PDB file of C-alpha atoms in Angstrom:
ATOM      1  CA  UNK A 111      34.074   8.340   7.526  1.00 94.00           C
ATOM      2  CA  UNK A 112      33.380   9.910  10.880  1.00 97.00           C
ATOM      3  CA  UNK A 113      29.690  10.061  11.694  1.00 98.00           C
ATOM      4  CA  UNK A 114      27.453  11.275  14.483  1.00 98.00           C
ATOM      5  CA  UNK A 115      23.928  10.145  15.365  1.00 98.00           C
ATOM      6  CA  UNK A 116      21.927  12.664  17.349  1.00 98.00           C
ATOM      7  CA  UNK A 117      20.038  11.279  20.333  1.00 97.00           C
ATOM      8  CA  UNK A 118      16.966  13.138  21.537  1.00 97.00           C
ATOM      9  CA  UNK A 119      14.773  12.082  24.450  1.00 96.00           C
ATOM     10  CA  UNK A 120      12.392   9.659  22.755  1.00 96.00           C
ATOM     11  CA  UNK A 121      14.701   8.672  19.894  1.00 97.00           C
ATOM     12  CA  UNK A 122      14.640   4.890  19.527  1.00 97.00           C
ATOM     13  CA  UNK A 123      16.272   3.997  16.197  1.00 97.00           C
ATOM     14  CA  UNK A 124      19.836   5.100  16.890  1.00 97.00           C
ATOM     15  CA  UNK A 125      21.240   1.604  17.387  1.00 97.00           C
ATOM     16  CA  UNK A 126      19.914   0.207  14.090  1.00 97.00           C
ATOM     17  CA  UNK A 127      21.229   3.335  12.374  1.00 98.00           C
ATOM     18  CA  UNK A 128      24.642   2.887  14.009  1.00 98.00           C
ATOM     19  CA  UNK A 129      24.725  -0.769  12.925  1.00 98.00           C
ATOM     20  CA  UNK A 130      23.857   0.144   9.328  1.00 98.00           C
ATOM     21  CA  UNK A 131      26.524   2.849   9.131  1.00 98.00           C
ATOM     22  CA  UNK A 132      29.127   0.594  10.696  1.00 97.00           C
ATOM     23  CA  UNK A 133      28.256  -2.216   8.255  1.00 96.00           C
ATOM     24  CA  UNK A 134      28.816   0.069   5.286  1.00 96.00           C
ATOM     25  CA  UNK A 135      31.731   2.168   6.500  1.00 96.00           C
ATOM     26  CA  UNK A 136      33.521  -0.075   8.986  1.00 96.00           C
ATOM     27  CA  UNK A 137      33.426   2.638  11.620  1.00 96.00           C
ATOM     28  CA  UNK A 138      30.979   2.929  14.521  1.00 97.00           C
ATOM     29  CA  UNK A 139      29.249   6.337  14.689  1.00 98.00           C
ATOM     30  CA  UNK A 140      29.348   8.484  17.812  1.00 98.00           C
ATOM     31  CA  UNK A 141      26.021   8.894  19.575  1.00 98.00           C
ATOM     32  CA  UNK A 142      25.669  12.581  20.445  1.00 97.00           C
ATOM     33  CA  UNK A 143      23.200  13.850  23.079  1.00 96.00           C
ATOM     34  CA  UNK A 144      20.910  16.674  21.977  1.00 95.00           C
ATOM     35  CA  UNK A 145      22.288  19.142  24.540  1.00 94.00           C
ATOM     36  CA  UNK A 146      25.712  19.120  22.882  1.00 95.00           C
ATOM     37  CA  UNK A 147      26.480  22.190  20.813  1.00 95.00           C
ATOM     38  CA  UNK A 148      29.461  21.220  18.645  1.00 96.00           C
ATOM     39  CA  UNK A 149      29.537  18.838  15.689  1.00 97.00           C
ATOM     40  CA  UNK A 150      32.823  19.900  14.121  1.00 96.00           C
ATOM     41  CA  UNK A 151      34.851  17.175  12.437  1.00 96.00           C
ATOM     42  CA  UNK A 152      32.028  14.877  11.367  1.00 97.00           C
ATOM     43  CA  UNK A 153      31.523  13.828   7.733  1.00 97.00           C
ATOM     44  CA  UNK A 154      27.959  12.608   8.294  1.00 98.00           C
ATOM     45  CA  UNK A 155      25.339  13.697  10.827  1.00 98.00           C
ATOM     46  CA  UNK A 156      22.178  11.623  11.274  1.00 98.00           C
ATOM     47  CA  UNK A 157      18.859  12.460  12.889  1.00 98.00           C
ATOM     48  CA  UNK A 158      17.361   8.990  13.432  1.00 98.00           C
ATOM     49  CA  UNK A 159      13.812   7.772  13.899  1.00 97.00           C
ATOM     50  CA  UNK A 160      11.741   7.584  17.038  1.00 96.00           C
ATOM     51  CA  UNK A 161       9.420   9.854  18.937  1.00 96.00           C
ATOM     52  CA  UNK A 162      11.555  12.781  20.054  1.00 95.00           C
ATOM     53  CA  UNK A 163       9.883  14.608  22.947  1.00 93.00           C
ATOM     54  CA  UNK A 164       6.900  12.282  22.611  1.00 93.00           C
ATOM     55  CA  UNK A 165       5.882  14.051  19.390  1.00 93.00           C
ATOM     56  CA  UNK A 166       4.573  16.888  21.595  1.00 93.00           C
ATOM     57  CA  UNK A 167       3.155  19.953  19.804  1.00 94.00           C
ATOM     58  CA  UNK A 168       4.122  18.617  16.347  1.00 95.00           C
ATOM     59  CA  UNK A 169       6.410  15.754  15.384  1.00 96.00           C
ATOM     60  CA  UNK A 170       9.952  17.091  15.426  1.00 96.00           C
ATOM     61  CA  UNK A 171       9.008  20.580  16.654  1.00 95.00           C
ATOM     62  CA  UNK A 172      10.761  20.358  20.015  1.00 94.00           C
ATOM     63  CA  UNK A 173      13.820  18.545  18.674  1.00 95.00           C
ATOM     64  CA  UNK A 174      14.029  21.049  15.828  1.00 94.00           C
ATOM     65  CA  UNK A 175      14.606  23.802  18.361  1.00 90.00           C
ATOM     66  CA  UNK A 176      17.054  21.942  20.598  1.00 91.00           C
ATOM     67  CA  UNK A 177      20.670  23.172  21.060  1.00 91.00           C
ATOM     68  CA  UNK A 178      22.283  20.537  18.836  1.00 96.00           C
ATOM     69  CA  UNK A 179      20.195  21.548  15.831  1.00 96.00           C
ATOM     70  CA  UNK A 180      22.005  24.891  15.601  1.00 96.00           C
ATOM     71  CA  UNK A 181      25.206  22.898  15.167  1.00 97.00           C
ATOM     72  CA  UNK A 182      23.539  20.611  12.614  1.00 98.00           C
ATOM     73  CA  UNK A 183      22.450  23.680  10.640  1.00 97.00           C
ATOM     74  CA  UNK A 184      25.955  25.142  10.738  1.00 97.00           C
ATOM     75  CA  UNK A 185      27.501  21.919   9.493  1.00 98.00           C
ATOM     76  CA  UNK A 186      24.845  21.493   6.798  1.00 98.00           C
ATOM     77  CA  UNK A 187      25.613  24.995   5.551  1.00 97.00           C
ATOM     78  CA  UNK A 188      29.291  24.005   5.345  1.00 97.00           C
ATOM     79  CA  UNK A 189      28.316  21.085   3.111  1.00 97.00           C
ATOM     80  CA  UNK A 190      28.509  18.250   5.636  1.00 98.00           C
ATOM     81  CA  UNK A 191      26.156  15.370   4.762  1.00 98.00           C
ATOM     82  CA  UNK A 192      23.034  15.274   6.934  1.00 98.00           C
ATOM     83  CA  UNK A 193      20.561  12.376   6.864  1.00 98.00           C
ATOM     84  CA  UNK A 194      17.165  12.456   8.568  1.00 98.00           C
ATOM     85  CA  UNK A 195      15.076   9.290   8.661  1.00 98.00           C
ATOM     86  CA  UNK A 196      11.439   9.181   9.769  1.00 98.00           C
ATOM     87  CA  UNK A 197      11.285  11.401  12.876  1.00 98.00           C
ATOM     88  CA  UNK A 198      14.642  12.752  11.660  1.00 98.00           C
ATOM     89  CA  UNK A 199      12.968  13.882   8.399  1.00 98.00           C
ATOM     90  CA  UNK A 200      10.247  15.574  10.453  1.00 98.00           C
ATOM     91  CA  UNK A 201      12.938  17.326  12.507  1.00 98.00           C
ATOM     92  CA  UNK A 202      14.803  18.527   9.399  1.00 98.00           C
ATOM     93  CA  UNK A 203      11.614  20.088   7.986  1.00 98.00           C
ATOM     94  CA  UNK A 204      10.874  21.737  11.343  1.00 96.00           C
ATOM     95  CA  UNK A 205      14.347  23.313  11.404  1.00 96.00           C
ATOM     96  CA  UNK A 206      13.908  24.582   7.847  1.00 95.00           C
ATOM     97  CA  UNK A 207      16.803  22.515   6.461  1.00 98.00           C
ATOM     98  CA  UNK A 208      14.282  20.860   4.136  1.00 98.00           C
ATOM     99  CA  UNK A 209      11.081  22.401   2.721  1.00 98.00           C
ATOM    100  CA  UNK A 210       7.553  21.213   3.484  1.00 97.00           C
ATOM    101  CA  UNK A 211       6.092  19.371   6.440  1.00 97.00           C
ATOM    102  CA  UNK A 212       4.926  15.880   7.405  1.00 97.00           C
ATOM    103  CA  UNK A 213       1.222  15.631   8.185  1.00 95.00           C
ATOM    104  CA  UNK A 214      -0.842  12.903   9.784  1.00 94.00           C
ATOM    105  CA  UNK A 215      -1.205   9.911   7.424  1.00 95.00           C
ATOM    106  CA  UNK A 216      -4.242  10.414   5.199  1.00 93.00           C
ATOM    107  CA  UNK A 217      -5.754   7.117   6.403  1.00 91.00           C
ATOM    108  CA  UNK A 218      -5.303   8.150  10.067  1.00 89.00           C
ATOM    109  CA  UNK A 219      -3.504   4.902  10.817  1.00 94.00           C
ATOM    110  CA  UNK A 220       0.019   4.237  11.993  1.00 96.00           C
ATOM    111  CA  UNK A 221       1.590   2.444   9.033  1.00 97.00           C
ATOM    112  CA  UNK A 222       4.113  -0.286   9.785  1.00 97.00           C
ATOM    113  CA  UNK A 223       4.940  -2.408   6.760  1.00 96.00           C
ATOM    114  CA  UNK A 224       7.265  -2.871   3.808  1.00 96.00           C
ATOM    115  CA  UNK A 225       6.963  -0.287   1.065  1.00 97.00           C
ATOM    116  CA  UNK A 226       8.431  -0.117  -2.422  1.00 98.00           C
ATOM    117  CA  UNK A 227      10.472   2.953  -3.215  1.00 98.00           C
ATOM    118  CA  UNK A 228      11.479   4.203  -6.627  1.00 98.00           C
ATOM    119  CA  UNK A 229      14.855   5.939  -6.714  1.00 98.00           C
ATOM    120  CA  UNK A 230      14.726   9.057  -8.858  1.00 97.00           C
ATOM    121  CA  UNK A 231      17.784  11.008  -7.863  1.00 97.00           C
ATOM    122  CA  UNK A 232      20.900   8.871  -7.961  1.00 96.00           C
ATOM    123  CA  UNK A 233      23.701  11.178  -6.966  1.00 96.00           C
ATOM    124  CA  UNK A 234      26.428  11.444  -4.332  1.00 96.00           C
ATOM    125  CA  UNK A 235      26.606  11.477  -1.415  1.00 97.00           C
ATOM    126  CA  UNK A 236      23.480   9.412  -0.694  1.00 98.00           C
ATOM    127  CA  UNK A 237      22.262   7.484  -3.718  1.00 98.00           C
ATOM    128  CA  UNK A 238      24.955   7.205  -6.402  1.00 97.00           C
ATOM    129  CA  UNK A 239      24.963   3.417  -5.899  1.00 97.00           C
ATOM    130  CA  UNK A 240      21.292   3.202  -6.903  1.00 97.00           C
ATOM    131  CA  UNK A 241      20.241   3.185 -10.551  1.00 97.00           C
ATOM    132  CA  UNK A 242      17.607   5.692 -11.709  1.00 96.00           C
ATOM    133  CA  UNK A 243      14.237   3.988 -11.476  1.00 97.00           C
ATOM    134  CA  UNK A 244      15.574   1.204  -9.260  1.00 97.00           C
ATOM    135  CA  UNK A 245      12.925  -0.195  -6.926  1.00 98.00           C
ATOM    136  CA  UNK A 246      13.864  -1.171  -3.386  1.00 97.00           C
ATOM    137  CA  UNK A 247      11.630  -2.493  -0.654  1.00 97.00           C
ATOM    138  CA  UNK A 248      12.219  -1.212   2.857  1.00 96.00           C
ATOM    139  CA  UNK A 249      10.115  -0.760   5.972  1.00 96.00           C
ATOM    140  CA  UNK A 250       8.041   2.273   6.852  1.00 97.00           C
ATOM    141  CA  UNK A 251       6.793   2.870  10.383  1.00 97.00           C
ATOM    142  CA  UNK A 252       5.098   6.203  10.916  1.00 97.00           C
ATOM    143  CA  UNK A 253       1.922   8.028  11.839  1.00 96.00           C
ATOM    144  CA  UNK A 254       2.880  11.408  10.335  1.00 96.00           C
ATOM    145  CA  UNK A 255       4.562  10.656   7.025  1.00 97.00           C
ATOM    146  CA  UNK A 256       2.194  12.472   4.699  1.00 97.00           C
ATOM    147  CA  UNK A 257       4.519  14.866   2.894  1.00 98.00           C
ATOM    148  CA  UNK A 258       3.042  18.273   2.250  1.00 97.00           C
ATOM    149  CA  UNK A 259       4.377  21.327   0.457  1.00 97.00           C
ATOM    150  CA  UNK A 260       2.626  23.948  -1.658  1.00 95.00           C
ATOM    151  CA  UNK A 261       2.435  23.404  -5.410  1.00 95.00           C
ATOM    152  CA  UNK A 262       5.176  25.943  -6.122  1.00 97.00           C
ATOM    153  CA  UNK A 263       7.582  24.168  -3.754  1.00 98.00           C
ATOM    154  CA  UNK A 264       6.688  20.755  -5.224  1.00 98.00           C
ATOM    155  CA  UNK A 265       7.286  22.027  -8.759  1.00 98.00           C
ATOM    156  CA  UNK A 266      10.636  23.445  -7.685  1.00 98.00           C
ATOM    157  CA  UNK A 267      11.660  20.157  -6.006  1.00 98.00           C
ATOM    158  CA  UNK A 268      10.772  18.205  -9.130  1.00 98.00           C
ATOM    159  CA  UNK A 269      12.305  20.759 -11.495  1.00 98.00           C
ATOM    160  CA  UNK A 270      15.583  20.678  -9.600  1.00 98.00           C
ATOM    161  CA  UNK A 271      15.646  16.880  -9.407  1.00 97.00           C
ATOM    162  CA  UNK A 272      15.383  16.914  -5.636  1.00 98.00           C
ATOM    163  CA  UNK A 273      12.811  14.141  -5.206  1.00 98.00           C
ATOM    164  CA  UNK A 274      14.960  11.165  -4.203  1.00 98.00           C
ATOM    165  CA  UNK A 275      12.339   8.474  -3.501  1.00 98.00           C
ATOM    166  CA  UNK A 276       8.655   7.985  -4.308  1.00 98.00           C
ATOM    167  CA  UNK A 277       6.247   5.328  -3.054  1.00 98.00           C
ATOM    168  CA  UNK A 278       5.574   2.874  -5.874  1.00 98.00           C
ATOM    169  CA  UNK A 279       4.684  -0.787  -6.477  1.00 98.00           C
ATOM    170  CA  UNK A 280       7.050  -3.706  -7.139  1.00 97.00           C
ATOM    171  CA  UNK A 281       7.171  -2.798 -10.834  1.00 97.00           C
ATOM    172  CA  UNK A 282       8.072   0.809 -10.073  1.00 97.00           C
ATOM    173  CA  UNK A 283       4.684   2.254 -10.989  1.00 98.00           C
ATOM    174  CA  UNK A 284       3.940   5.423  -9.060  1.00 98.00           C
ATOM    175  CA  UNK A 285       0.188   5.956  -8.601  1.00 98.00           C
ATOM    176  CA  UNK A 286      -2.463   6.920  -6.061  1.00 97.00           C
ATOM    177  CA  UNK A 287      -2.827   3.221  -5.269  1.00 97.00           C
ATOM    178  CA  UNK A 288       0.831   3.030  -4.192  1.00 97.00           C
ATOM    179  CA  UNK A 289       0.664   6.237  -2.156  1.00 98.00           C
ATOM    180  CA  UNK A 290       0.430   4.648   1.251  1.00 97.00           C
ATOM    181  CA  UNK A 291       0.174   7.773   3.406  1.00 97.00           C
ATOM    182  CA  UNK A 292      -1.266  10.493   1.156  1.00 96.00           C
ATOM    183  CA  UNK A 293       2.041  12.260   0.439  1.00 97.00           C
ATOM    184  CA  UNK A 294       1.933  14.958  -2.219  1.00 97.00           C
ATOM    185  CA  UNK A 295       3.100  13.392  -5.490  1.00 98.00           C
ATOM    186  CA  UNK A 296       4.016  10.138  -3.657  1.00 98.00           C
ATOM    187  CA  UNK A 297       7.107  11.776  -2.193  1.00 98.00           C
ATOM    188  CA  UNK A 298       9.020   9.609   0.295  1.00 98.00           C
ATOM    189  CA  UNK A 299      12.341  11.472   0.374  1.00 98.00           C
ATOM    190  CA  UNK A 300      13.863  14.767  -0.753  1.00 98.00           C
ATOM    191  CA  UNK A 301      17.179  16.624  -0.646  1.00 98.00           C
ATOM    192  CA  UNK A 302      18.013  20.288  -0.117  1.00 98.00           C
ATOM    193  CA  UNK A 303      19.156  22.461  -3.029  1.00 98.00           C
ATOM    194  CA  UNK A 304      22.818  21.613  -2.478  1.00 98.00           C
ATOM    195  CA  UNK A 305      22.058  17.899  -2.245  1.00 98.00           C
ATOM    196  CA  UNK A 306      23.884  17.329   1.052  1.00 98.00           C
ATOM    197  CA  UNK A 307      20.777  17.061   3.264  1.00 98.00           C
ATOM    198  CA  UNK A 308      18.466  14.069   2.720  1.00 98.00           C
ATOM    199  CA  UNK A 309      15.205  13.491   4.543  1.00 98.00           C
ATOM    200  CA  UNK A 310      13.116  10.341   4.052  1.00 98.00           C
ATOM    201  CA  UNK A 311      10.282   8.621   5.904  1.00 98.00           C
ATOM    202  CA  UNK A 312      11.199   4.965   5.137  1.00 98.00           C
ATOM    203  CA  UNK A 313      13.884   3.183   7.138  1.00 98.00           C
ATOM    204  CA  UNK A 314      16.803   2.015   4.964  1.00 98.00           C
ATOM    205  CA  UNK A 315      18.754   1.165   8.123  1.00 97.00           C
ATOM    206  CA  UNK A 316      16.261  -1.656   8.808  1.00 96.00           C
ATOM    207  CA  UNK A 317      17.228  -3.370   5.565  1.00 96.00           C
ATOM    208  CA  UNK A 318      20.982  -3.726   5.889  1.00 96.00           C
ATOM    209  CA  UNK A 319      21.374  -7.102   7.608  1.00 95.00           C
ATOM    210  CA  UNK A 320      20.687 -10.364   5.746  1.00 94.00           C
ATOM    211  CA  UNK A 321      19.916 -12.045   9.077  1.00 94.00           C
ATOM    212  CA  UNK A 322      16.905  -9.751   9.395  1.00 90.00           C
ATOM    213  CA  UNK A 323      15.630 -10.537   5.913  1.00 89.00           C
ATOM    214  CA  UNK A 324      16.458  -7.610   3.674  1.00 93.00           C
ATOM    215  CA  UNK A 325      19.538  -5.767   2.511  1.00 96.00           C
ATOM    216  CA  UNK A 326      17.962  -3.337   0.053  1.00 96.00           C
ATOM    217  CA  UNK A 327      18.735  -0.370   2.264  1.00 97.00           C
ATOM    218  CA  UNK A 328      22.461  -1.068   2.107  1.00 97.00           C
ATOM    219  CA  UNK A 329      23.245   0.801  -1.163  1.00 97.00           C
ATOM    220  CA  UNK A 330      22.299   4.096   0.494  1.00 98.00           C
ATOM    221  CA  UNK A 331      24.800   3.586   3.295  1.00 98.00           C
ATOM    222  CA  UNK A 332      27.422   2.254   0.875  1.00 97.00           C
ATOM    223  CA  UNK A 333      26.900   5.386  -1.213  1.00 98.00           C
ATOM    224  CA  UNK A 334      27.540   7.563   1.812  1.00 97.00           C
ATOM    225  CA  UNK A 335      30.577   5.533   2.876  1.00 97.00           C
ATOM    226  CA  UNK A 336      31.994   5.709  -0.657  1.00 97.00           C
ATOM    227  CA  UNK A 337      31.301   9.424  -1.128  1.00 97.00           C
ATOM    228  CA  UNK A 338      32.664  10.434   2.263  1.00 95.00           C
ATOM    229  CA  UNK A 339      35.629   8.055   2.529  1.00 90.00           C
ATOM    230  CA  UNK A 340      38.903   9.858   3.208  1.00 80.00           C
ATOM    231  CA  UNK A 341      40.690  10.587  -0.075  1.00 71.00           C
TER     232      UNK A 341
ATOM    233  CA  UNK B 295      -1.722  38.768  31.060  1.00 92.00           C
ATOM    234  CA  UNK B 296      -3.201  35.570  29.710  1.00 95.00           C
ATOM    235  CA  UNK B 297      -2.833  34.649  26.096  1.00 97.00           C
ATOM    236  CA  UNK B 298      -4.657  32.070  24.042  1.00 97.00           C
ATOM    237  CA  UNK B 299      -3.187  30.832  20.793  1.00 98.00           C
ATOM    238  CA  UNK B 300      -5.426  29.117  18.259  1.00 98.00           C
ATOM    239  CA  UNK B 301      -3.511  26.967  15.792  1.00 97.00           C
ATOM    240  CA  UNK B 302      -5.374  25.654  12.759  1.00 95.00           C
ATOM    241  CA  UNK B 303      -4.386  23.903   9.561  1.00 95.00           C
ATOM    242  CA  UNK B 304      -4.298  26.215   6.554  1.00 94.00           C
ATOM    243  CA  UNK B 305      -7.120  25.961   4.042  1.00 91.00           C
ATOM    244  CA  UNK B 306      -6.113  23.398   1.447  1.00 87.00           C
ATOM    245  CA  UNK B 307      -4.076  21.310   3.884  1.00 91.00           C
ATOM    246  CA  UNK B 308      -5.735  17.918   4.304  1.00 86.00           C
ATOM    247  CA  UNK B 309      -7.108  17.449   7.825  1.00 90.00           C
ATOM    248  CA  UNK B 310      -7.871  13.715   8.169  1.00 87.00           C
ATOM    249  CA  UNK B 311      -8.831  14.120  11.836  1.00 88.00           C
ATOM    250  CA  UNK B 312     -11.371  16.814  10.947  1.00 92.00           C
ATOM    251  CA  UNK B 313     -12.749  14.537   8.226  1.00 91.00           C
ATOM    252  CA  UNK B 314     -13.112  11.643  10.693  1.00 91.00           C
ATOM    253  CA  UNK B 315     -14.975  13.912  13.148  1.00 95.00           C
ATOM    254  CA  UNK B 316     -17.195  15.137  10.312  1.00 95.00           C
ATOM    255  CA  UNK B 317     -18.137  11.556   9.419  1.00 93.00           C
ATOM    256  CA  UNK B 318     -18.731  10.670  13.072  1.00 95.00           C
ATOM    257  CA  UNK B 319     -21.076  13.653  13.508  1.00 96.00           C
ATOM    258  CA  UNK B 320     -22.996  12.534  10.440  1.00 94.00           C
ATOM    259  CA  UNK B 321     -23.169   9.015  11.866  1.00 94.00           C
ATOM    260  CA  UNK B 322     -24.640  10.403  15.106  1.00 96.00           C
ATOM    261  CA  UNK B 323     -27.422  12.026  13.142  1.00 96.00           C
ATOM    262  CA  UNK B 324     -26.199  15.636  13.179  1.00 96.00           C
ATOM    263  CA  UNK B 325     -27.249  17.015   9.845  1.00 93.00           C
ATOM    264  CA  UNK B 326     -25.940  19.944   7.875  1.00 93.00           C
ATOM    265  CA  UNK B 327     -22.305  19.566   8.933  1.00 94.00           C
ATOM    266  CA  UNK B 328     -20.433  20.701   5.853  1.00 91.00           C
ATOM    267  CA  UNK B 329     -16.845  20.626   7.060  1.00 92.00           C
ATOM    268  CA  UNK B 330     -14.935  20.075  10.298  1.00 94.00           C
ATOM    269  CA  UNK B 331     -11.383  21.257  10.849  1.00 93.00           C
ATOM    270  CA  UNK B 332      -9.506  20.334  14.003  1.00 94.00           C
ATOM    271  CA  UNK B 333      -6.922  22.610  15.610  1.00 95.00           C
ATOM    272  CA  UNK B 334      -5.430  23.245  19.011  1.00 96.00           C
ATOM    273  CA  UNK B 335      -5.570  25.902  21.699  1.00 97.00           C
ATOM    274  CA  UNK B 336      -2.515  26.824  23.737  1.00 98.00           C
ATOM    275  CA  UNK B 337      -2.991  28.902  26.925  1.00 97.00           C
ATOM    276  CA  UNK B 338      -0.070  30.945  28.212  1.00 97.00           C
ATOM    277  CA  UNK B 339       0.296  32.961  31.414  1.00 97.00           C
ATOM    278  CA  UNK B 340       2.559  35.925  30.791  1.00 96.00           C
ATOM    279  CA  UNK B 341       4.448  38.189  33.187  1.00 96.00           C
ATOM    280  CA  UNK B 342       4.182  40.996  30.631  1.00 95.00           C
ATOM    281  CA  UNK B 343       1.592  43.611  31.714  1.00 93.00           C
ATOM    282  CA  UNK B 344       1.468  45.641  28.502  1.00 95.00           C
ATOM    283  CA  UNK B 345      -1.078  44.323  26.041  1.00 95.00           C
ATOM    284  CA  UNK B 346       0.761  45.236  22.849  1.00 95.00           C
ATOM    285  CA  UNK B 347       4.069  43.911  24.170  1.00 96.00           C
ATOM    286  CA  UNK B 348       2.372  40.667  25.235  1.00 96.00           C
ATOM    287  CA  UNK B 349       0.854  40.229  21.818  1.00 97.00           C
ATOM    288  CA  UNK B 350       4.194  40.861  20.120  1.00 97.00           C
ATOM    289  CA  UNK B 351       5.864  38.345  22.421  1.00 97.00           C
ATOM    290  CA  UNK B 352       3.270  35.645  21.722  1.00 98.00           C
ATOM    291  CA  UNK B 353       3.433  36.362  18.003  1.00 98.00           C
ATOM    292  CA  UNK B 354       7.175  35.682  18.118  1.00 97.00           C
ATOM    293  CA  UNK B 355       6.500  32.442  20.044  1.00 97.00           C
ATOM    294  CA  UNK B 356       4.056  31.354  17.353  1.00 98.00           C
ATOM    295  CA  UNK B 357       6.487  31.971  14.529  1.00 96.00           C
ATOM    296  CA  UNK B 358       9.377  30.300  16.346  1.00 94.00           C
ATOM    297  CA  UNK B 359       7.665  27.267  17.859  1.00 95.00           C
ATOM    298  CA  UNK B 360       3.921  27.140  18.459  1.00 97.00           C
ATOM    299  CA  UNK B 361       2.828  27.024  14.814  1.00 97.00           C
ATOM    300  CA  UNK B 362       4.450  25.627  11.695  1.00 96.00           C
ATOM    301  CA  UNK B 363       3.522  28.291   9.159  1.00 95.00           C
ATOM    302  CA  UNK B 364       4.149  25.901   6.266  1.00 94.00           C
ATOM    303  CA  UNK B 365       0.916  24.129   7.185  1.00 95.00           C
ATOM    304  CA  UNK B 366      -0.724  26.115   9.987  1.00 96.00           C
ATOM    305  CA  UNK B 367      -2.315  29.487  10.651  1.00 97.00           C
ATOM    306  CA  UNK B 368      -2.481  30.979  14.120  1.00 98.00           C
ATOM    307  CA  UNK B 369      -4.584  33.580  15.923  1.00 98.00           C
ATOM    308  CA  UNK B 370      -3.800  35.233  19.254  1.00 98.00           C
ATOM    309  CA  UNK B 371      -6.257  36.358  21.923  1.00 97.00           C
ATOM    310  CA  UNK B 372      -4.988  38.424  24.874  1.00 96.00           C
ATOM    311  CA  UNK B 373      -7.046  38.638  28.091  1.00 90.00           C
ATOM    312  CA  UNK B 374      -6.417  40.668  31.186  1.00 71.00           C
TER     313      UNK B 374
END
């Protein structure tokens, strides 16, 4: 699996993402600077977390309009797998690759803690190694993770089985009490209609190394490595 | 030409910052504050001398970058 991680000014999670992908696939991703314009030949493209362009204007707005994103869009339209985590999710919504937007957390606080996620969509290329309803605990670290879309869009996402993760408790119960940032319908991650573009606020890459305490993020990367391995 | 762009959250989109300001105003003793919504103002100096053309140009800027129309409305004011 050949993968690329896009680096914007202000990105800061590219190394953890590279480590996670390498752990699962055995191959180190290329780090690609945002001024590049060609992403041909990659099986997976990742927009990692951080604070691209200092979150100026809106989180992800500047990065969403940078030269490399035209290439990301082209590859996504060809069916290449695209993963956006945290700021990467914000960037993917700003480019229009995913519907909705990420607003300021309802509690107005930067949230940095472990959160339980319930897997709802368990399908290639991102989550076939998770069981429907499976609860994993991974870190969240964001100030603007409050997922918003209008009711019609939310109904469509749910109707098409495009909600991948929701915030829940350890038992998998999804409720207002487990909705840490005010996201509509507890949504933590969604895919596009074709299923090849995933955006999520939590950081699965932070939970892939036993030495750091948790490995519950590993199945996502193993799913990708399995789905995109050369035939 | 000078342009001012006012970007505001759409009605129905939660504005936690506006809510916090609303509570703070109440705490300071200002009564009768029903709702506060926070937005931003962007000032742009334009080379364009024609008013209509300037407005069209800024409108395109809003749709492309300055506002996210999923969550925000925008209004344009042209001076000069």
